[in-house]
């Protein structure tokens, strides 16, 4: 704290800028002059200490003298102040979060119109309405970003839904993924889960297929679960089914070299469930192809939004989240137990019988 700039205890000049003794020029106030003289005397003494190496005392006096003259006494901070991010988290932000707490990184990949952004927007809206069965909203570090991608659902024309519920994903940095964060509370046991989900442009996957540009997908190495998202309409339609199967199997083949063995849990997520049931034969072909690359592909069918009265919007999302957060049922053991050279040897189990 600095010394008083006036010897009068009732002085309010620093707050009001008006001298209580009615001096038009506050510097003419005797009480203020007395304070200034006192500080000058202190200054002489402290400068003597400065000659002896006490620079800290001199700095303190300089700040006091600045306060007497009415100039600012605050020193500029060394670092620029930073406000919490309201947009998506960058790679550095996501890495810092994962290093400080346990988080479930979900890798979401898929071609354009596969429904990646719509899936996240629907998940957010279900949580906002407390309609995600088995889970409730706990927190988010990217709340504004989640609200932004869901903004299209609020723009209706004369009661008619828009043609596109979510905005097309565009990243300011074409080299880095943007991550969305959600903290969920599971109703069954109250356990909390932090989810990190990338919101990637479908063009990234298209470029991966055409040019093999895989560097941008390096973050998938840290993912616990991979969602391969596909447009379910293309599989329902017999005219586009073969192309859709080729594209997703090709995408799995491109992603495979980036991922460790044993593979992370992998789920084929088919959107647009309201347009028809996913063909069983097509699913089996994708699963068979994935098995050749050591993927044990599970399946989930969702409808992020729906214009079918028989299919509720958001159907399948609660089951997808529940499946994602459970332990994989069949995984290769990274620490295999070698057969004992003493097969007849056994250990006693201690405890109550």
Tab-separated table of C-alpha atoms in Angstrom, residues 74-81:
chain	number	residue	atom	x	y	z
A	74	UNK	CA	-0.299	0.527	-11.234
A	75	UNK	CA	2.489	-1.331	-12.967
A	76	UNK	CA	1.664	-3.045	-16.249
A	77	UNK	CA	1.328	-6.828	-15.785
A	78	UNK	CA	4.045	-9.015	-17.247
A	79	UNK	CA	1.520	-11.263	-19.015
A	80	UNK	CA	-1.564	-10.168	-20.891
A	81	UNK	CA	-4.748	-11.175	-19.058
